[in-house]
């Protein structure tokens, strides 16, 4: 099982001091978080992609390429790559290039983006969100698998005898997750291709995640990629820890109360009960995270959100220390216990390369 | 036939509340009329005041808190709806509107709805026609023709056969009529797939 962090890349004032990071500070902080994630033994760093303030990460492959050069082992991912407003040709090229530079340590999570005004800046319309996600990904999927592509669709210029360069490393496309909060069509899309499904999870009650993951698993089996419990599932989580849980609550409360998304709404206590948010001791985070398996089944990737709402970098790095030293080692051991042997790990470049060599026909069909 | 429920929503603030009183009288009239037709119906009272904080939280977070979910489900699954608000500033109250704002778009499609309001003066009575009726038309509910407004003079002069009671009886009859002619239907599942991926790929 893989553990990591995902970041939105928001520039939010620290509500306890009023201090606002500069863009330069926030960008460097995101890099520091990624490097620290590797140092403490986490597996994945995933960055958001946004094209509007107060967010800084508009160019994920630039950032991930830089992190790739400064890490050895960390898997670099996105949360999410905008499959609606990016040209699928550019995604194919950018991430294949990143894959070569990072030695295969790359995968992506596709998302639609939910900010209406962003779409027209890239020549699109949010009302076509699902249709864009479906058509653009169908093209991207071919560009990484066919050397020469003839293509015509609704949303972009037709392609004739087009070859996306560089070709994917070792002829193996990066693994793709499809992220969604509430669209069954996206769970269906992930299942259709046999790709991974990532449930954002963190802003919603567990019943919601359970339904979406259940649908994805059932459709994954329907499309013949394996049994439902072999589908590739990722979950978000949101934590804040101190050795003493009361200290964690006291320190995190002002960040919670003023956070984008849920600030000035439910109490920290209500939101912790209704969503996966866990503010407390490392043991509480361990217990809560282990409970996710009860409603989504054995899964492959757990990402934590730990750096939003204006939390200072120093605090975030302390959170990473706690995750790496006290939480993730226990989670690795506990999640491995009772996990059936036929439940796969999340695909990596190495595992996909091996699979492509042993079953070329199966891969070609996908 | 299985028993149907009628969601009876009051946005009244006071305790006791004349808005709740009117809602209950409308529910009783509807139920009596349905019983007369051999249709069993049970009112499910909802006082929005009890859910005020949860409604704001739902608006801000995008999901109903656990305490609100059974109420939302009850309204979604009801055979009919009685919706009663006090008139504030010539329209429905903010609390009343908030409930329908956080309910999903499809929750009231083809649902029989009886609208009613209370106010400090009869001069507010047309709020029902210029504010409530368009709201429910937008939600594609079936609003019965008679709407009921109760002003202080209606309560003061109320008799068993007075004009308010006659109006309540007529509105209840109209709502019962709409409920009785429909088969009880399961509410729509927002997570259900309504299209195949091949259709999505083909842009259908």
Coordinates of C-alpha atoms in Angstrom, one line a residue:
Chain A
X1 CA 0.0 0.0 0.0
X2 CA 1.2 3.5 -0.8
X3 CA 1.1 6.5 1.6
X4 CA 1.6 10.1 0.7
X5 CA 0.5 13.7 0.8
X6 CA -1.5 15.7 -1.6
X7 CA -1.5 19.5 -1.7
X8 CA -3.9 22.1 -3.1
X9 CA -1.2 24.8 -3.2
X10 CA -3.4 27.4 -1.6
X11 CA -2.0 30.7 -0.3
X12 CA -4.2 31.3 2.7
X13 CA -3.4 33.8 5.5
X14 CA -2.4 32.1 8.8
X15 CA -5.4 33.0 10.9
X16 CA -3.4 33.0 14.1
X17 CA -0.9 35.7 12.9
X18 CA -2.5 37.2 9.8
X19 CA 0.7 36.4 7.9
X20 CA 0.3 35.6 4.2
X21 CA 3.0 33.6 2.3
X22 CA 4.3 35.1 -0.9
X23 CA 3.9 33.0 -4.0
X24 CA 7.6 32.3 -3.9
X25 CA 7.4 31.1 -0.3
X26 CA 4.5 28.9 -1.0
X27 CA 6.1 27.3 -4.0
X28 CA 9.3 26.6 -2.1
X29 CA 7.2 25.3 0.8
X30 CA 5.5 22.8 -1.5
X31 CA 8.9 21.6 -2.7
X32 CA 10.1 21.3 0.9
X33 CA 7.1 19.2 1.8
X34 CA 7.8 16.9 -1.1
X35 CA 11.4 16.4 -0.1
X36 CA 10.4 15.9 3.5
X37 CA 7.9 13.3 2.4
X38 CA 10.6 11.2 0.8
X39 CA 12.9 11.8 3.8
X40 CA 10.4 10.4 6.3
X41 CA 9.6 7.4 4.2
X42 CA 6.3 8.3 2.5
X43 CA 5.7 7.0 -1.1
X44 CA 3.8 9.7 -2.9
X45 CA 3.6 13.5 -3.4
X46 CA 0.7 14.8 -5.4
X47 CA 0.2 18.5 -6.4
X48 CA -3.0 20.2 -7.5
X49 CA -3.3 22.2 -10.7
X50 CA -5.0 25.6 -10.5
X51 CA -5.1 28.6 -12.8
X52 CA -6.6 31.1 -10.4
X53 CA -5.5 32.9 -7.2
X54 CA -5.2 32.0 -4.3
X55 CA -3.5 28.9 -5.7
X56 CA 0.1 28.7 -7.0
X57 CA 0.5 25.4 -8.8
X58 CA -0.4 26.2 -12.4
X59 CA 2.4 24.2 -13.9
X60 CA 2.6 20.8 -12.2
X61 CA 5.2 19.2 -14.5
X62 CA 7.6 22.1 -13.9
X63 CA 7.3 21.6 -10.1
X64 CA 7.4 17.8 -10.3
X65 CA 10.4 17.8 -12.6
X66 CA 12.3 19.9 -10.2
X67 CA 11.3 17.6 -7.3
X68 CA 12.2 14.5 -9.4
X69 CA 15.7 15.8 -9.7
X70 CA 16.1 16.2 -6.0
X71 CA 14.5 12.9 -4.9
X72 CA 15.4 9.2 -5.5
X73 CA 12.3 7.2 -4.6
X74 CA 9.3 9.4 -4.2
X75 CA 6.4 8.8 -6.7
X76 CA 5.2 12.1 -8.2
X77 CA 1.6 12.5 -8.9
X78 CA -1.2 15.1 -9.4
X79 CA -4.4 15.9 -7.5
X80 CA -5.7 16.7 -10.0
X81 CA -4.7 17.2 -13.6
X82 CA -7.4 19.1 -15.4
X83 CA -8.5 16.8 -18.2
X84 CA -11.2 19.2 -19.2
X85 CA -9.3 22.4 -19.9
X86 CA -5.8 21.1 -20.7
X87 CA -5.2 19.9 -24.3
X88 CA -4.8 16.1 -24.1
X89 CA -1.9 16.4 -26.5
X90 CA 0.0 18.6 -24.1
X91 CA -0.8 16.3 -21.2
X92 CA 0.5 13.3 -23.2
X93 CA 3.7 15.2 -24.0
X94 CA 4.3 16.9 -20.7
X95 CA 3.8 13.8 -18.5
X96 CA 5.7 11.5 -20.9
X97 CA 8.7 13.9 -20.7
X98 CA 8.4 14.0 -16.9
X99 CA 8.2 10.2 -16.8
X100 CA 11.6 10.0 -18.7
X101 CA 13.2 12.5 -16.4
X102 CA 11.9 10.9 -13.2
X103 CA 12.8 7.4 -14.3
X104 CA 9.2 6.3 -14.3
X105 CA 8.3 7.7 -10.9
X106 CA 5.1 9.4 -12.2
X107 CA 1.4 8.8 -12.3
X108 CA -1.5 11.2 -12.7
X109 CA -4.9 11.8 -11.3
X110 CA -7.5 13.2 -13.7
X111 CA -10.1 15.7 -12.5
X112 CA -12.5 18.1 -14.0
X113 CA -12.1 21.3 -12.0
X114 CA -15.2 22.9 -10.5
X115 CA -14.6 26.6 -11.1
X116 CA -16.8 27.8 -13.9
X117 CA -14.8 30.9 -14.9
X118 CA -11.6 28.9 -15.4
X119 CA -13.0 26.9 -18.4
X120 CA -13.5 29.9 -20.8
X121 CA -9.9 31.0 -20.1
X122 CA -8.9 27.8 -21.9
X123 CA -11.6 28.0 -24.6
X124 CA -14.0 25.6 -22.8
X125 CA -17.4 25.6 -21.0
X126 CA -18.0 24.0 -17.6
X127 CA -21.4 22.7 -18.9
X128 CA -19.4 20.3 -21.1
X129 CA -17.3 19.1 -18.1
X130 CA -18.2 15.4 -18.2
X131 CA -18.1 15.3 -22.1
X132 CA -14.7 17.0 -22.1
X133 CA -13.4 14.6 -19.5
X134 CA -14.6 11.6 -21.5
X135 CA -13.4 12.8 -25.0
X136 CA -10.1 14.3 -23.9
X137 CA -9.1 11.2 -21.9
X138 CA -10.1 8.9 -24.7
X139 CA -7.6 10.8 -26.9
X140 CA -4.9 10.9 -24.2
X141 CA -5.3 7.1 -23.7
X142 CA -4.6 6.5 -27.4
X143 CA -1.8 9.0 -27.7
X144 CA 0.2 7.1 -25.1
X145 CA -0.6 3.7 -26.6
X146 CA -0.5 4.2 -30.4
X147 CA 2.6 5.6 -32.1
X148 CA 0.6 7.3 -34.9
X149 CA -2.9 8.6 -34.2
X150 CA -5.6 9.8 -36.6
X151 CA -8.3 11.4 -34.5
X152 CA -11.4 13.7 -34.7
X153 CA -13.6 14.8 -31.9
X154 CA -15.9 17.6 -30.8
X155 CA -13.6 19.7 -28.7
X156 CA -10.2 20.0 -30.4
X157 CA -8.5 20.3 -33.8
X158 CA -8.4 16.9 -35.6
X159 CA -5.1 15.0 -35.7
X160 CA -3.7 13.4 -38.7
X161 CA -0.7 11.1 -38.5
X162 CA 0.2 12.6 -35.2
X163 CA 2.9 11.2 -32.9
X164 CA 3.1 12.5 -29.4
X165 CA 6.7 12.8 -28.3
X166 CA 8.5 11.6 -26.4
X167 CA 6.9 8.1 -26.4
X168 CA 6.2 6.9 -22.9
X169 CA 9.2 5.5 -21.0
X170 CA 9.7 1.8 -22.0
X171 CA 6.5 2.0 -24.0
X172 CA 4.6 2.0 -20.7
X173 CA 2.1 4.9 -20.2
X174 CA 1.9 6.5 -16.7
X175 CA -0.7 4.9 -14.5
X176 CA -3.9 7.0 -14.3
X177 CA -6.3 7.6 -11.4
X178 CA -9.6 9.3 -12.0
X179 CA -10.6 11.6 -9.1
X180 CA -14.2 12.4 -8.4
X181 CA -16.3 13.6 -5.6
X182 CA -19.9 13.0 -6.7
X183 CA -20.0 12.0 -10.4
X184 CA -20.9 8.3 -11.0
X185 CA -19.8 8.9 -14.7
X186 CA -16.2 9.3 -13.6
X187 CA -16.3 6.1 -11.5
X188 CA -17.6 4.5 -14.6
X189 CA -14.8 6.0 -16.7
X190 CA -12.1 4.7 -14.3
X191 CA -13.8 1.2 -14.4
X192 CA -14.1 1.2 -18.2
X193 CA -10.3 1.6 -18.7
X194 CA -9.3 -0.4 -15.7
X195 CA -7.6 2.7 -14.3
X196 CA -7.5 3.7 -10.6
X197 CA -10.3 5.5 -8.8
X198 CA -9.5 8.1 -6.2
X199 CA -12.2 9.3 -3.9
X200 CA -11.4 12.7 -2.5
X201 CA -13.2 11.6 0.6
X202 CA -12.2 14.4 2.9
X203 CA -15.1 16.8 2.6
X204 CA -17.9 14.2 2.6
X205 CA -19.6 11.7 4.8
X206 CA -18.3 8.1 4.5
X207 CA -21.6 6.8 3.1
X208 CA -20.9 9.0 0.0
X209 CA -17.4 7.6 -0.6
X210 CA -18.7 4.1 0.1
X211 CA -21.3 4.4 -2.7
X212 CA -18.8 5.8 -5.2
X213 CA -16.1 3.3 -4.6
X214 CA -18.7 0.5 -4.6
X215 CA -20.0 1.6 -8.0
X216 CA -16.4 1.7 -9.4
X217 CA -15.5 -1.7 -8.0
X218 CA -18.7 -3.3 -9.5
X219 CA -18.1 -1.7 -12.9
X220 CA -14.4 -2.6 -12.9
X221 CA -15.4 -6.3 -12.6
X222 CA -18.2 -5.8 -15.2
X223 CA -15.5 -4.6 -17.7
X224 CA -13.4 -7.7 -17.1
X225 CA -10.4 -6.1 -15.5
X226 CA -10.5 -8.4 -12.5
X227 CA -12.7 -9.0 -9.5
X228 CA -14.3 -6.1 -7.7
X229 CA -11.8 -6.3 -4.8
X230 CA -8.9 -6.1 -7.3
X231 CA -9.9 -2.6 -8.5
X232 CA -7.4 0.1 -7.7
X233 CA -8.7 2.5 -5.1
X234 CA -7.2 5.6 -3.5
X235 CA -8.6 7.7 -0.7
X236 CA -7.9 11.2 0.7
X237 CA -7.6 11.9 4.3
X238 CA -7.1 15.0 6.4
X239 CA -5.2 15.0 9.7
X240 CA -3.6 17.2 12.3
X241 CA -1.6 15.6 15.1
X242 CA 0.1 16.3 18.4
X243 CA 1.2 13.8 21.0
X244 CA -1.7 15.0 23.2
X245 CA -5.0 15.1 21.4
X246 CA -6.2 18.2 23.3
X247 CA -3.1 20.1 22.1
X248 CA -3.9 19.1 18.5
X249 CA -7.5 20.3 18.8
X250 CA -6.4 23.6 20.4
X251 CA -3.7 24.3 17.8
X252 CA -5.7 23.3 14.8
X253 CA -9.1 24.9 15.7
X254 CA -8.4 28.4 14.3
X255 CA -7.2 26.9 11.0
X256 CA -10.3 24.8 10.8
X257 CA -12.6 27.7 11.8
X258 CA -11.3 29.9 9.1
X259 CA -10.4 27.3 6.4
X260 CA -11.6 27.7 2.8
X261 CA -14.3 25.1 2.0
X262 CA -15.8 24.5 5.4
X263 CA -14.7 27.5 7.5
X264 CA -17.4 29.4 9.5
X265 CA -19.7 26.4 9.1
X266 CA -19.8 23.2 11.2
X267 CA -17.8 22.9 14.3
X268 CA -14.5 21.0 14.3
X269 CA -16.2 18.3 16.4
X270 CA -19.1 18.0 14.0
X271 CA -16.9 17.9 10.9
X272 CA -14.6 15.4 12.5
X273 CA -17.6 13.1 13.2
X274 CA -19.1 13.5 9.7
X275 CA -16.0 13.4 7.5
X276 CA -12.6 11.6 7.7
X277 CA -11.0 14.7 9.3
X278 CA -9.0 13.6 12.3
X279 CA -7.5 16.0 14.8
X280 CA -5.8 14.3 17.7
X281 CA -3.0 11.9 18.7
X282 CA -1.1 9.8 16.2
X283 CA -3.0 6.8 17.6
X284 CA -6.3 8.4 16.8
X285 CA -5.2 9.0 13.2
X286 CA -4.0 5.4 13.0
X287 CA -7.4 4.1 14.3
X288 CA -9.4 6.3 12.0
X289 CA -7.4 5.6 8.9
X290 CA -7.7 1.8 9.5
X291 CA -11.4 2.2 9.7
X292 CA -11.6 3.4 6.1
X293 CA -11.0 -0.2 5.0
X294 CA -14.2 -1.2 6.6
X295 CA -16.3 0.7 4.1
X296 CA -14.2 0.8 0.9
X297 CA -12.4 -2.6 1.2
X298 CA -8.7 -3.2 1.0
X299 CA -7.3 -0.3 -1.0
X300 CA -4.0 0.8 -2.6
X301 CA -3.2 4.4 -1.9
X302 CA -3.8 6.8 1.1
X303 CA -3.0 10.5 0.6
X304 CA -3.2 13.0 3.4
X305 CA -4.0 16.7 3.2
X306 CA -1.8 18.4 5.8
X307 CA -0.7 21.8 4.4
X308 CA -3.7 23.9 3.7
X309 CA -5.6 26.7 5.5
X310 CA -2.5 28.8 6.2
X311 CA -0.6 26.3 8.4
X312 CA 3.0 27.4 8.6
X313 CA 5.6 25.2 6.8
X314 CA 7.3 24.4 10.1
X315 CA 4.1 22.9 11.5
X316 CA 3.5 20.9 8.3
X317 CA 7.0 19.5 8.4
X318 CA 6.4 18.4 12.0
X319 CA 3.2 16.7 10.8
X320 CA 5.3 14.8 8.2
X321 CA 7.7 13.7 10.9
X322 CA 4.8 12.3 12.9
X323 CA 3.3 10.6 9.9
X324 CA 6.7 9.1 8.9
X325 CA 7.8 8.0 12.4
X326 CA 4.7 7.0 14.2
X327 CA 1.7 6.6 11.9
X328 CA 2.6 5.2 8.5
X329 CA 4.8 2.3 9.8
X330 CA 1.9 1.1 11.9
X331 CA -0.6 1.6 9.0
X332 CA 1.7 -0.4 6.6
X333 CA 1.8 -3.3 9.1
X334 CA -1.9 -3.2 10.0
X335 CA -3.2 -2.8 6.4
X336 CA -1.1 -5.7 5.3
X337 CA -2.7 -7.9 8.0
X338 CA -5.6 -9.8 6.7
X339 CA -5.2 -8.4 3.2
X340 CA -6.0 -11.2 0.7
X341 CA -3.1 -12.2 -1.6
X342 CA -5.1 -11.5 -4.8
X343 CA -5.6 -7.8 -3.9
X344 CA -2.9 -6.0 -6.0
X345 CA -0.7 -3.1 -5.0
X346 CA -1.1 0.1 -6.9
X347 CA 0.6 -0.2 -10.3
X348 CA 4.0 1.4 -10.6
X349 CA 6.2 1.9 -13.6
X350 CA 8.1 -1.3 -12.7
X351 CA 5.0 -3.4 -12.3
X352 CA 3.4 -2.1 -15.5
X353 CA 6.6 -2.8 -17.4
X354 CA 6.7 -6.3 -16.2
X355 CA 3.0 -6.8 -16.9
X356 CA 3.5 -5.4 -20.5
X357 CA 6.3 -7.9 -21.2
X358 CA 4.5 -10.9 -19.9
X359 CA 1.0 -10.2 -21.3
X360 CA 1.4 -7.9 -24.3
X361 CA -2.0 -8.7 -25.7
X362 CA -3.8 -7.9 -22.5
X363 CA -2.1 -4.6 -22.3
X364 CA -2.8 -3.8 -25.9
X365 CA -6.5 -4.3 -25.3
X366 CA -6.5 -1.9 -22.4
Chain B
X1 CA -51.7 -0.2 -0.2
X2 CA -48.8 0.9 1.9
X3 CA -49.2 4.0 4.1
X4 CA -48.0 7.2 2.4
X5 CA -46.3 10.1 4.2
X6 CA -47.1 13.8 3.8
X7 CA -44.1 16.0 4.7
X8 CA -45.4 19.0 6.7
X9 CA -42.8 21.7 6.7
X10 CA -43.1 24.8 8.9
X11 CA -40.6 27.6 8.8
X12 CA -42.3 29.2 11.9
X13 CA -40.0 30.7 14.5
X14 CA -42.2 31.3 17.5
X15 CA -43.2 28.8 20.2
X16 CA -46.1 28.2 19.8
X17 CA -46.2 29.1 16.2
X18 CA -49.2 30.1 14.1
X19 CA -47.3 28.8 11.1
X20 CA -47.1 25.3 12.6
X21 CA -50.7 25.6 13.6
X22 CA -51.7 26.3 10.0
X23 CA -49.5 23.5 8.7
X24 CA -51.1 21.0 11.1
X25 CA -54.6 22.0 10.1
X26 CA -53.7 21.6 6.5
X27 CA -52.2 18.2 7.2
X28 CA -55.3 17.1 9.1
X29 CA -57.6 18.2 6.3
X30 CA -55.5 16.4 3.7
X31 CA -55.3 13.3 5.8
X32 CA -59.1 13.3 6.4
X33 CA -59.8 13.6 2.7
X34 CA -57.4 10.8 1.8
X35 CA -58.9 8.6 4.5
X36 CA -62.3 9.2 3.0
X37 CA -60.9 7.8 -0.3
X38 CA -59.4 4.8 1.5
X39 CA -55.8 6.0 1.3
X40 CA -53.8 5.8 4.5
X41 CA -51.5 8.8 5.0
X42 CA -49.2 9.8 7.9
X43 CA -48.0 13.4 8.4
X44 CA -44.2 13.8 8.9
X45 CA -43.8 17.1 10.6
X46 CA -40.7 19.1 10.0
X47 CA -39.9 22.3 11.9
X48 CA -37.1 24.0 10.1
X49 CA -36.2 26.0 13.2
X50 CA -34.8 22.7 14.7
X51 CA -32.5 22.3 11.7
X52 CA -31.4 25.9 11.3
X53 CA -27.7 25.3 12.0
X54 CA -27.5 22.1 10.0
X55 CA -29.0 23.9 7.0
X56 CA -26.4 26.6 7.1
X57 CA -23.7 23.9 7.5
X58 CA -25.2 22.0 4.5
X59 CA -25.1 25.1 2.4
X60 CA -21.4 25.8 3.3
X61 CA -20.1 22.2 3.1
X62 CA -22.3 20.8 0.3
X63 CA -23.5 17.8 2.2
X64 CA -26.3 17.3 4.8
X65 CA -25.1 16.8 8.4
X66 CA -26.2 13.4 9.8
X67 CA -29.0 15.0 11.8
X68 CA -30.5 16.6 8.7
X69 CA -30.3 13.6 6.4
X70 CA -33.5 11.7 7.7
X71 CA -35.5 14.9 7.2
X72 CA -34.2 15.4 3.7
X73 CA -34.9 11.8 2.9
X74 CA -38.4 12.0 4.4
X75 CA -39.3 15.0 2.2
X76 CA -37.8 13.3 -0.9
X77 CA -39.7 10.1 -0.2
X78 CA -43.0 11.8 0.8
X79 CA -46.2 11.3 -1.4
X80 CA -47.0 15.0 -0.9
X81 CA -45.6 18.2 0.7
X82 CA -47.3 20.9 2.7
X83 CA -44.9 23.9 2.9
X84 CA -45.8 26.8 5.2
X85 CA -43.7 29.9 5.8
X86 CA -44.2 33.2 7.7
X87 CA -44.0 36.1 5.3
X88 CA -40.9 38.2 6.0
X89 CA -40.3 41.4 3.9
X90 CA -42.9 40.5 1.3
X91 CA -41.6 36.9 0.7
X92 CA -40.8 33.5 2.2
X93 CA -38.4 33.6 5.2
X94 CA -34.7 32.9 4.5
X95 CA -34.9 29.7 6.6
X96 CA -37.7 28.4 4.4
X97 CA -35.8 29.1 1.2
X98 CA -32.6 27.7 2.6
X99 CA -34.2 24.3 3.1
X100 CA -35.2 24.1 -0.6
X101 CA -31.8 25.4 -1.7
X102 CA -29.9 22.6 -0.1
X103 CA -32.4 19.9 -1.2
X104 CA -31.2 18.3 -4.5
X105 CA -32.7 19.7 -7.7
X106 CA -34.8 16.7 -8.5
X107 CA -36.2 16.1 -5.0
X108 CA -39.6 17.7 -5.7
X109 CA -40.1 16.8 -9.4
X110 CA -43.8 15.9 -9.9
X111 CA -44.4 16.0 -6.2
X112 CA -47.8 17.4 -5.1
X113 CA -47.3 20.5 -3.0
X114 CA -49.7 22.7 -1.0
X115 CA -48.3 26.1 -0.2
X116 CA -49.4 28.3 2.7
X117 CA -48.2 31.3 4.7
X118 CA -48.9 33.3 7.7
X119 CA -48.4 37.0 8.2
X120 CA -49.1 40.0 10.3
X121 CA -51.5 41.5 7.8
X122 CA -53.6 40.2 5.0
X123 CA -51.8 42.7 2.7
X124 CA -49.0 40.0 2.4
X125 CA -51.2 37.3 1.1
X126 CA -50.1 37.6 -2.5
X127 CA -46.6 36.5 -1.4
X128 CA -47.9 33.0 -1.9
X129 CA -48.5 33.7 -5.6
X130 CA -45.5 35.9 -6.5
X131 CA -42.9 34.1 -4.3
X132 CA -43.8 30.5 -3.3
X133 CA -45.6 29.4 -6.4
X134 CA -42.8 30.3 -8.8
X135 CA -40.2 28.7 -6.4
X136 CA -42.0 25.3 -6.6
X137 CA -42.8 25.7 -10.3
X138 CA -39.0 26.1 -10.8
X139 CA -38.5 22.9 -8.8
X140 CA -41.0 21.2 -11.1
X141 CA -43.4 20.3 -8.3
X142 CA -47.1 20.2 -8.9
X143 CA -48.6 23.0 -6.8
X144 CA -52.3 22.7 -6.1
X145 CA -54.4 25.7 -7.2
X146 CA -55.6 26.8 -3.7
X147 CA -53.0 28.4 -1.5
X148 CA -53.8 29.3 2.0
X149 CA -52.9 32.5 3.8
X150 CA -53.8 33.1 7.4
X151 CA -53.7 36.7 8.9
X152 CA -54.4 37.6 12.5
X153 CA -58.1 38.3 11.7
X154 CA -58.4 34.7 10.5
X155 CA -57.3 33.4 13.8
X156 CA -59.3 36.0 15.8
X157 CA -62.5 35.3 13.8
X158 CA -62.0 31.6 13.3
X159 CA -65.1 29.4 13.5
X160 CA -65.6 25.9 12.5
X161 CA -67.2 27.0 9.3
X162 CA -65.3 30.3 8.8
X163 CA -63.6 31.3 5.5
X164 CA -60.1 30.1 6.7
X165 CA -61.5 26.7 7.5
X166 CA -63.3 26.5 4.2
X167 CA -60.1 27.3 2.4
X168 CA -58.1 24.8 4.4
X169 CA -60.6 22.1 3.5
X170 CA -60.5 23.0 -0.2
X171 CA -56.7 23.0 -0.3
X172 CA -56.5 19.7 1.6
X173 CA -58.9 18.2 -0.9
X174 CA -56.9 19.4 -3.9
X175 CA -53.7 18.0 -2.4
X176 CA -55.4 14.7 -1.5
X177 CA -56.6 14.5 -5.1
X178 CA -53.1 14.8 -6.5
X179 CA -51.7 12.3 -3.9
X180 CA -54.4 9.7 -4.5
X181 CA -53.9 9.7 -8.3
X182 CA -50.2 8.8 -8.0
X183 CA -48.6 5.5 -7.3
X184 CA -46.1 5.8 -4.4
X185 CA -42.7 6.2 -6.1
X186 CA -39.2 5.5 -4.8
X187 CA -37.0 8.7 -4.7
X188 CA -34.3 9.1 -7.3
X189 CA -30.8 7.8 -6.4
X190 CA -28.2 10.6 -7.1
X191 CA -25.4 7.9 -7.4
X192 CA -27.2 5.8 -10.0
X193 CA -25.6 5.5 -13.4
X194 CA -28.1 6.7 -16.0
X195 CA -25.9 6.2 -19.1
X196 CA -23.5 3.6 -20.4
X197 CA -19.9 4.5 -21.0
X198 CA -20.2 3.7 -24.7
X199 CA -23.0 6.3 -24.8
X200 CA -20.7 8.8 -23.0
X201 CA -17.9 8.1 -25.5
X202 CA -20.2 8.6 -28.4
X203 CA -21.2 12.0 -26.9
X204 CA -24.8 11.0 -26.3

